XYZ file of C-alpha atoms in Angstrom:
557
model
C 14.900 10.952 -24.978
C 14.819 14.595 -23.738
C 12.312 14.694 -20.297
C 10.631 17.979 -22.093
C 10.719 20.318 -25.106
C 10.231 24.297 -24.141
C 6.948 23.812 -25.083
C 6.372 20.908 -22.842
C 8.392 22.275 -20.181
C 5.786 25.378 -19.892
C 2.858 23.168 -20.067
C 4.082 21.454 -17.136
C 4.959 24.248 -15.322
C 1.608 25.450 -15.736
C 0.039 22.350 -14.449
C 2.186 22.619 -11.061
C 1.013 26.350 -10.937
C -2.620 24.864 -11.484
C -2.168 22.685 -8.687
C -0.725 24.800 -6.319
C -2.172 28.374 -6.833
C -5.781 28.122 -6.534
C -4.909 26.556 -2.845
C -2.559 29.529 -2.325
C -4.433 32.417 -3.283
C -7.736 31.065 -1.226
C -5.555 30.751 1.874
C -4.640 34.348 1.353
C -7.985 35.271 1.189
C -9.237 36.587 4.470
C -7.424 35.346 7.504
C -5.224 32.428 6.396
C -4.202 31.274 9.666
C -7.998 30.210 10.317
C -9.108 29.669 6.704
C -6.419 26.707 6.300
C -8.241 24.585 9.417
C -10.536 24.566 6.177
C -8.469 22.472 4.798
C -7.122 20.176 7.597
C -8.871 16.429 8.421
C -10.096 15.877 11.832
C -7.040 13.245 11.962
C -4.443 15.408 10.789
C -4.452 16.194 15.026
C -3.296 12.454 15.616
C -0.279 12.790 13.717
C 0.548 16.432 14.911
C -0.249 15.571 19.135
C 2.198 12.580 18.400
C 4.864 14.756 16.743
C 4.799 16.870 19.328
C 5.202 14.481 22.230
C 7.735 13.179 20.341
C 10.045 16.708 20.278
C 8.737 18.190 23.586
C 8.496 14.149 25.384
C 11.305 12.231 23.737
C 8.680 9.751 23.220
C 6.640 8.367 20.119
C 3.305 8.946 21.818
C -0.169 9.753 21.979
C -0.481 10.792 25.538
C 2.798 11.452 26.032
C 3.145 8.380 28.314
C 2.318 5.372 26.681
C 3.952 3.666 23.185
C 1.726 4.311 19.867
C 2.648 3.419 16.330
C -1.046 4.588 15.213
C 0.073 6.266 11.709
C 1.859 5.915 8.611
C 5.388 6.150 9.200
C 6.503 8.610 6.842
C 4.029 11.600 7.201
C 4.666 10.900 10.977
C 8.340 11.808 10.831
C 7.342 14.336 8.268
C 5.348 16.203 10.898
C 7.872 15.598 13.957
C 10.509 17.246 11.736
C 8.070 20.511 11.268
C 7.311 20.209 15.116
C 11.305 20.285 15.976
C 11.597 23.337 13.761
C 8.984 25.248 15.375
C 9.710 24.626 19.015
C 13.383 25.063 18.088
C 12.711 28.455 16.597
C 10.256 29.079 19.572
C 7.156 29.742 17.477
C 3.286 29.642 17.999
C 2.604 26.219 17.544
C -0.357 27.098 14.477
C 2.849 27.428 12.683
C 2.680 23.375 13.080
C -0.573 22.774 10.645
C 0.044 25.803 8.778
C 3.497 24.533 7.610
C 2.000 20.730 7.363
C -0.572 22.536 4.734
C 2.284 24.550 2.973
C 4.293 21.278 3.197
C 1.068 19.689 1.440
C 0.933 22.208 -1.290
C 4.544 21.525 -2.277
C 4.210 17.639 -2.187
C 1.037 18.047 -4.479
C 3.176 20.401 -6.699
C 5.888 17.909 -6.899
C 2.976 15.146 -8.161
C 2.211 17.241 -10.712
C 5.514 17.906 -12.183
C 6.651 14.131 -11.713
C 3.568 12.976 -13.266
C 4.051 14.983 -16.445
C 7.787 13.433 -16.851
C 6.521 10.528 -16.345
C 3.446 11.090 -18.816
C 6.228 12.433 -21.484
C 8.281 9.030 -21.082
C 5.276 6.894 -21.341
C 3.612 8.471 -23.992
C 6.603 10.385 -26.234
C 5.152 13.798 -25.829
C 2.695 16.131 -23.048
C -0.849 16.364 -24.421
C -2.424 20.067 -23.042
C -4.610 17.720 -21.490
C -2.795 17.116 -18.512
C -3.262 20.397 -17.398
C -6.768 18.916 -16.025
C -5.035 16.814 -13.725
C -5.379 18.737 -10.973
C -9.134 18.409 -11.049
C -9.135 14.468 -12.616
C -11.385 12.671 -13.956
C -12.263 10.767 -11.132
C -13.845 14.324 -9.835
C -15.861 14.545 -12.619
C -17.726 10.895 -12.597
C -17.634 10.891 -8.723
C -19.360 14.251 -8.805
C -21.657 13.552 -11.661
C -22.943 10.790 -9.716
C -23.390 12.459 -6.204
C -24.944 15.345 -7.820
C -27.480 13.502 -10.237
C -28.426 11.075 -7.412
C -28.173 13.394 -3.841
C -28.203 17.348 -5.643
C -24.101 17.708 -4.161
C -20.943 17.821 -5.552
C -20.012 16.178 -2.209
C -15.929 16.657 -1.131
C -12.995 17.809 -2.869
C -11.184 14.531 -2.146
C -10.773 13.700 -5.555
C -8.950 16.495 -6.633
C -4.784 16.914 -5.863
C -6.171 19.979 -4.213
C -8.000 18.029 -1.751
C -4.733 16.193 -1.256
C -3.294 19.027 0.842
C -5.697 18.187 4.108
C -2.787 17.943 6.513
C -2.338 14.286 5.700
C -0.550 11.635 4.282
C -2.560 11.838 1.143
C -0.299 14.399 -0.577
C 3.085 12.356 0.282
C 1.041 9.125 -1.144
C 0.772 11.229 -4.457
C 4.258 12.466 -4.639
C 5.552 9.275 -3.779
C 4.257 7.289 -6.519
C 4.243 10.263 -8.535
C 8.671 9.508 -8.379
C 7.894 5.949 -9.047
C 6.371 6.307 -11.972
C 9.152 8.607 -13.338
C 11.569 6.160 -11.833
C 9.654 3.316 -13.581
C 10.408 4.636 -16.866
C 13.341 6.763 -16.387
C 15.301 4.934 -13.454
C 19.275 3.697 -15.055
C 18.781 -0.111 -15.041
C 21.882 -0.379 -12.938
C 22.594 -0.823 -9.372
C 22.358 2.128 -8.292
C 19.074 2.720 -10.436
C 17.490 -0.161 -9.213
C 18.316 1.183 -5.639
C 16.480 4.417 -5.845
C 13.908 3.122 -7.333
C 13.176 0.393 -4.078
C 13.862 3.585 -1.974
C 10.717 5.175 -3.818
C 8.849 2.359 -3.630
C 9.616 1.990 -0.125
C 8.750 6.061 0.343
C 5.267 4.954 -1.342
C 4.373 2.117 1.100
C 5.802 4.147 4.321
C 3.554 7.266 3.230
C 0.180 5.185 3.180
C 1.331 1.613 4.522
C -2.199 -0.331 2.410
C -0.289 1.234 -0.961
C 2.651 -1.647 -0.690
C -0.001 -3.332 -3.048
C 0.429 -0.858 -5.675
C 4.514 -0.314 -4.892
C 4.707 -4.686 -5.047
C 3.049 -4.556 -8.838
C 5.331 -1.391 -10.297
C 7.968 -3.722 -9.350
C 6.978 -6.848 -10.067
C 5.414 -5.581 -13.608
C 9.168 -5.155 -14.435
C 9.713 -8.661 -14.105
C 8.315 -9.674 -17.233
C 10.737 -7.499 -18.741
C 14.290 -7.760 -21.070
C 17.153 -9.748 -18.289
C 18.496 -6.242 -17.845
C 14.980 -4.711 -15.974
C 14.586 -8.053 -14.664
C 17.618 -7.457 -12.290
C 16.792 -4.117 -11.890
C 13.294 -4.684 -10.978
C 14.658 -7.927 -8.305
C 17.238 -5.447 -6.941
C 14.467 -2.699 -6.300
C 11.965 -5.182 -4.880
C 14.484 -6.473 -2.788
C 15.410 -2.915 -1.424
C 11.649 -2.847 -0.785
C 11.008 -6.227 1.337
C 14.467 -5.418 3.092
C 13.308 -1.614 4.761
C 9.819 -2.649 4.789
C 11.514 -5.686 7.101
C 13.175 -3.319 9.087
C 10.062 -1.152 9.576
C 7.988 -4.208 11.188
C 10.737 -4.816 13.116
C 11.162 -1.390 14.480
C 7.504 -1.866 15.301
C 7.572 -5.031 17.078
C 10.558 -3.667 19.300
C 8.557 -0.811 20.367
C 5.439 -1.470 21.086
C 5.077 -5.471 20.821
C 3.443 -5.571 16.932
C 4.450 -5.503 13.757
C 1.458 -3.275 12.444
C 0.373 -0.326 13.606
C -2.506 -0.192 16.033
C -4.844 1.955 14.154
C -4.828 -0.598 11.260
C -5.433 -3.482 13.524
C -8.400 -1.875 15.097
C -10.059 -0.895 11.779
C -9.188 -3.904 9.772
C -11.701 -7.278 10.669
C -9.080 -9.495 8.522
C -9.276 -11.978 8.343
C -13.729 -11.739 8.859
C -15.445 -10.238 6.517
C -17.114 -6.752 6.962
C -20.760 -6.965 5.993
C -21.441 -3.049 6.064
C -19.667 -2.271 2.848
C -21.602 -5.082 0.790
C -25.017 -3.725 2.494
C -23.632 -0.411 0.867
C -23.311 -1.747 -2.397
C -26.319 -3.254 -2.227
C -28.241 -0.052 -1.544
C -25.867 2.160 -3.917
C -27.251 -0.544 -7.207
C -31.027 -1.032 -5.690
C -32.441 2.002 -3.882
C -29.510 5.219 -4.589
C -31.389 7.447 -3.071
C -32.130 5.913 0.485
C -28.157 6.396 1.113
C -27.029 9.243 2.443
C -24.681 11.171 0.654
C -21.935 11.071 3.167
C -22.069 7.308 3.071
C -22.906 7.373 -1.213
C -19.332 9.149 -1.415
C -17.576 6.922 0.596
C -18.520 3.996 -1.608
C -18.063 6.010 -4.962
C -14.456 6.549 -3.960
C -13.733 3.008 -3.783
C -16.160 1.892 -6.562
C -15.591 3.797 -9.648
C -11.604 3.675 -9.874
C -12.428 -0.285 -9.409
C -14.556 -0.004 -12.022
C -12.048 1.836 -14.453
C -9.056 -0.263 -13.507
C -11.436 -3.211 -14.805
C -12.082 -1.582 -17.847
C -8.250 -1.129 -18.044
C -7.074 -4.971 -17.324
C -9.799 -6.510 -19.945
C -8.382 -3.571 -22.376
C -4.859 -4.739 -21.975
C -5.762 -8.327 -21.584
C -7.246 -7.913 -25.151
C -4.552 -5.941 -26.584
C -1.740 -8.485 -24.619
C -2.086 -11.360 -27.929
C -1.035 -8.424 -29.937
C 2.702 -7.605 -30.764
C 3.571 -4.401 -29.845
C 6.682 -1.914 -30.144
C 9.617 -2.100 -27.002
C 7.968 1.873 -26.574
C 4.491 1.031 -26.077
C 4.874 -2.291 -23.821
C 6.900 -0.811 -21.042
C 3.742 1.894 -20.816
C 1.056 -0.829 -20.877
C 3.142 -2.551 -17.817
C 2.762 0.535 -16.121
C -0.886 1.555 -16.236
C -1.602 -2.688 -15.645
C 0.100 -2.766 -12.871
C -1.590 0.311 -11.568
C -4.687 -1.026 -12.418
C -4.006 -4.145 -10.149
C -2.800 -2.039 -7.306
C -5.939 -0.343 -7.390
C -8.045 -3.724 -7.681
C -6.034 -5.018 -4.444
C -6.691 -2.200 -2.553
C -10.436 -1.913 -3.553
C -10.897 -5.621 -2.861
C -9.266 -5.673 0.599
C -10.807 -2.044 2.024
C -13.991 -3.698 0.417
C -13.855 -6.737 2.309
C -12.154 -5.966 5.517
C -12.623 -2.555 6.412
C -16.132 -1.436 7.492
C -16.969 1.773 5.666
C -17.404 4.203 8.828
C -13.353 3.783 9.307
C -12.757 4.609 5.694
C -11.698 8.146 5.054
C -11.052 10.199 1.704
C -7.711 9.996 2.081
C -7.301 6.138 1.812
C -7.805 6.601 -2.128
C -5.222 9.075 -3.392
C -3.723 6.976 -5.897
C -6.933 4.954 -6.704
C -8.309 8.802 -7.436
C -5.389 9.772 -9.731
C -5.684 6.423 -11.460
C -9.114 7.321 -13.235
C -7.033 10.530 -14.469
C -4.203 8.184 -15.570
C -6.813 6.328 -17.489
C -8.396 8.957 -19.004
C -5.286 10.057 -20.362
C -4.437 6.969 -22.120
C -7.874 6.594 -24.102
C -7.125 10.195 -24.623
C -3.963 9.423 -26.990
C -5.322 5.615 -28.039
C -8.834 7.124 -29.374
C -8.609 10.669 -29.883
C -7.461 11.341 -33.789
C -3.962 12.975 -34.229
C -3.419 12.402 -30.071
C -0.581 10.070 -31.019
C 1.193 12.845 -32.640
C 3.350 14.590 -31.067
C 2.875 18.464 -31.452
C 4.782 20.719 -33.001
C 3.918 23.373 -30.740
C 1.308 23.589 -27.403
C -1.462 25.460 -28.689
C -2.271 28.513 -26.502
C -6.106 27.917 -27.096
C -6.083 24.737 -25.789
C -4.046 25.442 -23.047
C -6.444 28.172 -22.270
C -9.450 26.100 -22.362
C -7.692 23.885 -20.170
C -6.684 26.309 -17.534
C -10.513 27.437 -17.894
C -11.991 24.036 -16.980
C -9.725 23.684 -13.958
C -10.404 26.787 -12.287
C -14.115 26.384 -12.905
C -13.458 22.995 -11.457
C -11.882 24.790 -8.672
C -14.384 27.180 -7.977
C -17.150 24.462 -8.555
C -15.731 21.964 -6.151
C -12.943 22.631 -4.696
C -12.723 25.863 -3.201
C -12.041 26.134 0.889
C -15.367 26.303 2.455
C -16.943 28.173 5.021
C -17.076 25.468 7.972
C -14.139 26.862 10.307
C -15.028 24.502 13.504
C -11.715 23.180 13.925
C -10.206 26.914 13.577
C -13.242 28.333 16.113
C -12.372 25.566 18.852
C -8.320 26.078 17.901
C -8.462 30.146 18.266
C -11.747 30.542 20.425
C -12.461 28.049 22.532
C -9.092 26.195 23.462
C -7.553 29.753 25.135
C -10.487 29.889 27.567
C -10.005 26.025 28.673
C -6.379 26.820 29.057
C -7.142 29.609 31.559
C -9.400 27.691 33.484
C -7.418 24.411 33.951
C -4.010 26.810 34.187
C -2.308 25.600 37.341
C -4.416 22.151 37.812
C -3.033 18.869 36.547
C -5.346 16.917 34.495
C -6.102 14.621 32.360
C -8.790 12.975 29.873
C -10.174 10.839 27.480
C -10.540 12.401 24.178
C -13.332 10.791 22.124
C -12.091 12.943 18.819
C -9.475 12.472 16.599
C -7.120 15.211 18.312
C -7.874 18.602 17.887
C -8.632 19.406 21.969
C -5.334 17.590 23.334
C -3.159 19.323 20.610
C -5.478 22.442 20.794
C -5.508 23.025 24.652
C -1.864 20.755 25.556
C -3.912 18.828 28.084
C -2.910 15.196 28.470
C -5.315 12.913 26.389
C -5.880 8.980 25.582
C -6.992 8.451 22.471
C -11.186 7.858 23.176
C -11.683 6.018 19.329
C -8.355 4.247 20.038
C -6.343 3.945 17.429
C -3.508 5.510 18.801
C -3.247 3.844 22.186
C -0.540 1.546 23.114
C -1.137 -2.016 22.649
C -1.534 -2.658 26.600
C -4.982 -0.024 26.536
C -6.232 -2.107 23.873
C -5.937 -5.096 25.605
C -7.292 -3.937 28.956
C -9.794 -2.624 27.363
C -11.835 -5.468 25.363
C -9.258 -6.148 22.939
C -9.118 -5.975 19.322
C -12.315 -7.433 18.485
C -13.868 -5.120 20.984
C -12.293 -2.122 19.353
C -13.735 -3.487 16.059
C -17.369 -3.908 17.576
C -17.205 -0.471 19.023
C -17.845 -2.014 22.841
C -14.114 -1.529 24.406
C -14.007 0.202 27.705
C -11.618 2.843 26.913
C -12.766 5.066 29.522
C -13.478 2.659 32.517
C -9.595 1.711 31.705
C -8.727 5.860 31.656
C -10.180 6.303 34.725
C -7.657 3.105 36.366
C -5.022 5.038 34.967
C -6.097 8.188 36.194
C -7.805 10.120 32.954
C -10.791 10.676 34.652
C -12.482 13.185 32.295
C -13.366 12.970 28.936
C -14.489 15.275 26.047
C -15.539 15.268 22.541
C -16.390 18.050 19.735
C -16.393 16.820 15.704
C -18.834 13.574 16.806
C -22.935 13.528 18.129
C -23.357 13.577 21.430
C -26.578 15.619 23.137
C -26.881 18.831 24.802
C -25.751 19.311 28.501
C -25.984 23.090 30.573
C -24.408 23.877 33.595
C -27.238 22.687 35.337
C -27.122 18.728 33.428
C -27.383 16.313 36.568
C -25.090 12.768 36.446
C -27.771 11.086 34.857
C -28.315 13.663 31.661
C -24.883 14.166 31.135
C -24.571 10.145 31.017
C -27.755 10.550 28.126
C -26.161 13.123 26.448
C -22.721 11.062 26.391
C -24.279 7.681 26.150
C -22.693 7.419 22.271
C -19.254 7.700 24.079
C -19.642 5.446 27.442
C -22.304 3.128 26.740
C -21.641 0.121 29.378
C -18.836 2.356 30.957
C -18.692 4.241 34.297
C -20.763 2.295 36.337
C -21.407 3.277 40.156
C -19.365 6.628 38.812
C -21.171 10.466 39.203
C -20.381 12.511 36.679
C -20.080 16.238 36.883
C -19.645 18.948 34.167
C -15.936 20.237 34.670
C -15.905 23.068 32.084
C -19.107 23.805 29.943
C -19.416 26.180 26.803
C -22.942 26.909 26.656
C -22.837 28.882 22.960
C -20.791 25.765 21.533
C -22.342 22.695 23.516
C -18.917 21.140 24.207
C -18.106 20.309 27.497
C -15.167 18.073 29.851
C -17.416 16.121 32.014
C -15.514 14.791 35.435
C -15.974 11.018 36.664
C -15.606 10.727 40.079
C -16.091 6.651 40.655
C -15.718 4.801 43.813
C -12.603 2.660 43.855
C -14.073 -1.594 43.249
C -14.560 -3.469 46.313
C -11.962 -6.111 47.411
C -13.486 -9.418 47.498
């Protein structure tokens, strides 16, 4: 089967240009080089301080002294290879998140134009309805809900333009964006079957909780003709074999075989209460839950609820015989379905909602789209035929729709914090600590260790070593938010601390020990005992300050 007709071929083109130019063209509006910290996630700073440690350090590092293997692998080595290039080219290091956006853009481009091969394999032609995929349906019912229940439309998460946050949400999408082609499309020979455990592999290293959804693309192949059988055993066996090496690699380096971040924000195998309690409120009193805490629940909810719809559906349609053509696609979208299940079931159950960002749904987002599309040619008349031609009216319509969507929902907003303390503040802390060696306990996710290059441990922990976390309470500790993260800083000599994107109250130059303690109290609750505090650099206008501990070293007994 040819991948695309002409016709096809343009319509897909236009849905990369879809995805990619709105995000473009806002950038360029203004001053780009502060309007893309728009874009970036507070934690896009824990995967760019690592990367650089890693070029300027030599070591794989938070803090540039101590082990981490706090991220997902593959957007990690992603960003070190950006950091080599600007340090090797000698450039200002905003080129580092600016290229990790542009980076983001293409990766979210790539998704696009994978998904529409794979949409023309699975389907036998490309519906003008795909051009919507940049917004996705998953927007639409996640935003109808937020705004009929709390008046706002909420984040852009949903959208492949909220992909591109400086994350490892646009590699997730591109990633299984090639699987899904390769699913299809993949020669069921050796060498087939290898690339196509490579991209499964690339799937579970960009977003490590997505090995559910690369274990059922594979699997689903099982239940195929002896030929995709082997092909599908070969693949999976690729898989298990670098995801082996991987652990490994992790155990060698710093003593576990999952990252630390996940071990910290995961109770398995206990069961977190706070995302039932959530549900709970979401079905019996809506509008008591904040917004914030509505979205993060509607982001794991409704693409459960659609893959359900989508398993009884094929369930159902499973004791009916059906064409060689239209089985291999049903294996596809239930196997999705089940990845998406999986993943709903185990963030549900074992990871407390306040650790759960946007970003841990990209797939589970594009699956509602998925979904949408395939009642779209089951139930709309004539969508099973293939046209002769791509209408230029409904293309236009189309295009219409997705840059309203854009505009609507999607479009960078005005809250430049992270570009303020980046190009404002960080300059003037640099002058005033230029010359002094110090270093602190960052209670962000980032943005002032990369910002100002002063030495930080990671306050929220999940990028220390695994020796922090165990001096400091532990893992259940971590989990129960009572570790001692900064009493331990202070033993090893970060004996400041700081925070900007997370409450805390108001100090002035003036704040004695015992106010700045009240002010911080959300930060070292239980820590610092016998220890004065003292405001080492204060921004009055901004409120964000790096208090000093001074504490008396502990009697001998």
């Amino acid at each position: 089967m040819e991948p695309l007709t002409r016709d096809e071929r343009r319509t897909a083109l236009l849905a990369v240009a879809l995805t990619i130019l709105p995000v473009a063209l806002d950038l360029c509006h203004g001053r780009p080089e502060r309007r893309m910290f728009s874009l970036l996630a507070a934690d896009t700073f824990y995967y760019l301080t690592v990367a650089r440690h890693v070029v300027v350090d030599g070591i794989v590092s938070f803090d540039g002294e101590h082990p981490t293997n706090g991220f997902h692998p593959l957007w990690q080595a992603i960003t070190v290879v950006v950091a080599f290039l600007v340090h090797a080219f000698r450039a200002n290091e905003a080129w580092i998140p600016g290229l990790s956006v542009v980076l983001g853009l293409a990766l979210v481009g790539a998704a696009s134009w994978f998904s529409c091969l794979a949409c023309k394999l699975a389907v036998g032609f490309l519906p003008e309805v795909v051009l919507l995929l940049p917004l996705g349906a998953s927007t639409v019912l996640q935003d109808a809900a937020l705004y009929s229940g709390w008046r706002t439309l909420g984040r852009a998460s949903t959208t492949l333009w909220g992909a591109v946050n400086g994350m490892e949400s646009a590699a997730v999408l591109a990633a299984f964006a090639v699987c899904a082609w390769a699913h299809f499309r993949a020669p069921r020979t050796r060498a087939g079957a290898l690339g196509f455990g490579v991209a499964l592999a690339a799937l579970t290293f960009a977003r490590l909780d997505h090995v559910f959804f690369a274990l059922f693309l594979g699997g689903s192949l099982l239940a195929g003709p002896t030929a995709e059988r082997r092909f599908a055993a070969i693949a999976l066996a690729v898989l298990s074999g670098l995801v082996g090496v991987y652990l490994a690699l992790n155990r060698f380096y710093c003593g576990m075989f999952l990252p630390i971040s996940g071990e910290i924000k995961s109770t398995f195998p206990h069961v977190a209460t706070t995302n039932g309690s959530l549900l709970a409120s979401l079905v019996l009193s809506p509008r008591r839950v904040p917004w914030t805490h509505a979205h993060r629940g509607l982001q794991m909810l409704l693409p459960a609820l659609v893959a359900l719809g989508v398993v009884r559906v094929l369930a159902r349609d499973a004791t009916r015989p059906s064409p060689d053509g239209v089985s291999a696609p049903r294996r596809f979208l239930g196997a999705t379905a089940l990845g998406v299940l999986t993943l709903a079931a185990y963030d549900f159950l074992y990871v407390p909602r306040t650790t759960q960002g946007h970003w841990y749904f990209p797939v589970s987002s594009a699956f509602v789209s998925m979904a949408a599309l395939a009642a779209w040619v089951r139930f709309v008349p004539g969508g099973r035929a293939p046209p002769v031609r791509a209408s230029g009216i409904r293309q236009a319509i189309a295009c219409s729709l997705v840059i309203a969507g854009y505009l609507l929902v999607a479009s960078i907003g005005t809250d430049e914090g992270l570009a303020a303390f980046y190009f404002d503040e960080a300059p003037k802390i640099r002058d005033f600590y230029r010359g002094k060696t110090v270093k602190m306990v960052e209670f962000d996710d980032g943005i002032v260790t990369f910002a100002t290059g002063i030495p930080a441990m990671s306050g929220l922990g999940l990028t220390l070593d695994r020796a922090a976390v165990e001096e400091s309470g532990g893992f259940a500790a971590h989990r129960t938010g009572k570790a001692r993260i900064m009493d331990l800083g202070v033993r090893r000599g970060y004996d400041r601390f700081t925070v900007v994107g997370y409450p805390h109250g108001k100090v002035t130059p003036k704040s004695s020990s015992s106010q700045i303690r009240t002010a911080f109290i959300g930060q070292i609750a239980g820590q610092l005992e016998g220890c004065d505090l003292a405001l080492d650099y204060v921004s009055v206008p901004t409120n964000f300050a790096i208090v000093r501990a001074s504490c008396r070293p502990p009697r001998r007994k």
